[in-house]
Steps between C-alpha positions, in 0.01 A plus 500: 500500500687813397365743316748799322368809418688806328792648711683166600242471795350167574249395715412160664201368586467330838259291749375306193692366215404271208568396174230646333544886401112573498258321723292222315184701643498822697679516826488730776807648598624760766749756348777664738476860408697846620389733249813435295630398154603118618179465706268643220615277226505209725102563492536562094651165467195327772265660279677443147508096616164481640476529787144572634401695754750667596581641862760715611694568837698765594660609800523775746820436699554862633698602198615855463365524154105449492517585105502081465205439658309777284621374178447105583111637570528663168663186334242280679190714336635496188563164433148442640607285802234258698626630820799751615624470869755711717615334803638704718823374670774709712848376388625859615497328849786274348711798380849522321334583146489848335163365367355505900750671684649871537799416269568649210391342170851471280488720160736440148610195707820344279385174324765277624426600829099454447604093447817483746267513904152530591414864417375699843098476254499139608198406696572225714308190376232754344383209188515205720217664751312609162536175366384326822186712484403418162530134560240550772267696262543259268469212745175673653361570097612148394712705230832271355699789304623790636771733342776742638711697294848551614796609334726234419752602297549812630365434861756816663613224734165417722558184568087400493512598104756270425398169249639270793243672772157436248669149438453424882185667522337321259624145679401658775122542438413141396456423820234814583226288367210366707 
């Protein structure tokens, strides 16, 4: 399901897809959030459709900028979530990203270069990990819909935002279930 919202920026739901927009009763569902624009309205559209209660995960990876995790606690209180969680994760051990590493973060980068390689703000498999987690929240909770927002028109070339990587993830998670 793809949802467009003003700016050309799309989103994509994952880990649960159906035909149904709205949920014939209310559903639990686990929302992916950062603290940003793609993540918020992700939970705007879970709520919008339905879905009830509502629990959110976020993630401290050992990023450089702990702003995120402030505003996806914000985010999470204001949109009266069941239950927030951080889990706390060290991807900085990994390296090679200006997200967890000592590298400089690119500025007034030129737009056919944002698309043409993986920028150096690439963390290495960064939504896959997140998405394995929520599938064992939700597996744990019994919970069936879960929602990341990514990017995916304009995705600045991570290759975990593109439409073909939430395509495999959602095959992938059919077989998660007990």
């Amino acid at each position: 399901m793809r949802h467009a919202i003003p700016g050309g920026k799309a989103l994509r739901r994952t880990i649960d897809c159906h035909e149904s927009a709205t949920p014939a009763r209310p559903a639990p569902a686990i929302i992916l959030t950062s603290g940003g624009l793609d993540s918020t309205t992700c939970l705007a559209i879970a709520r919008a459709e339905g879905y009830s209660p509502l629990y959110s995960l976020a993630f401290d990876y050992g990023q450089r900028h702990r702003y995120e995790l402030q505003a996806a606690e914000r985010v999470a209180r204001a949109f009266g979530i069941t239950e927030h969680r951080v889990i706390r994760i060290d991807l900085r051990q990994f390296g090679k990203s200006a997200l967890t590493d000592a590298i400089d973060v690119p500025k007034d980068r030129d737009e056919s270069k944002m698309t043409a390689e993986i920028p150096v703000t690439y963390v290495p498999a960064r939504n896959t990990i997140f998405l394995s987690y929520a599938l064992a929240w939700a597996e744990v909770m019994d919970v069936r819909h879960a929602f990341i927002g990514v990017n995916s028109l304009d995705y600045s070339g991570y290759p975990d935002c593109r439409p073909a990587f939430i395509a495999t993830f959602e095959r992938w998670r059919t077989w998660r279930r007990r």
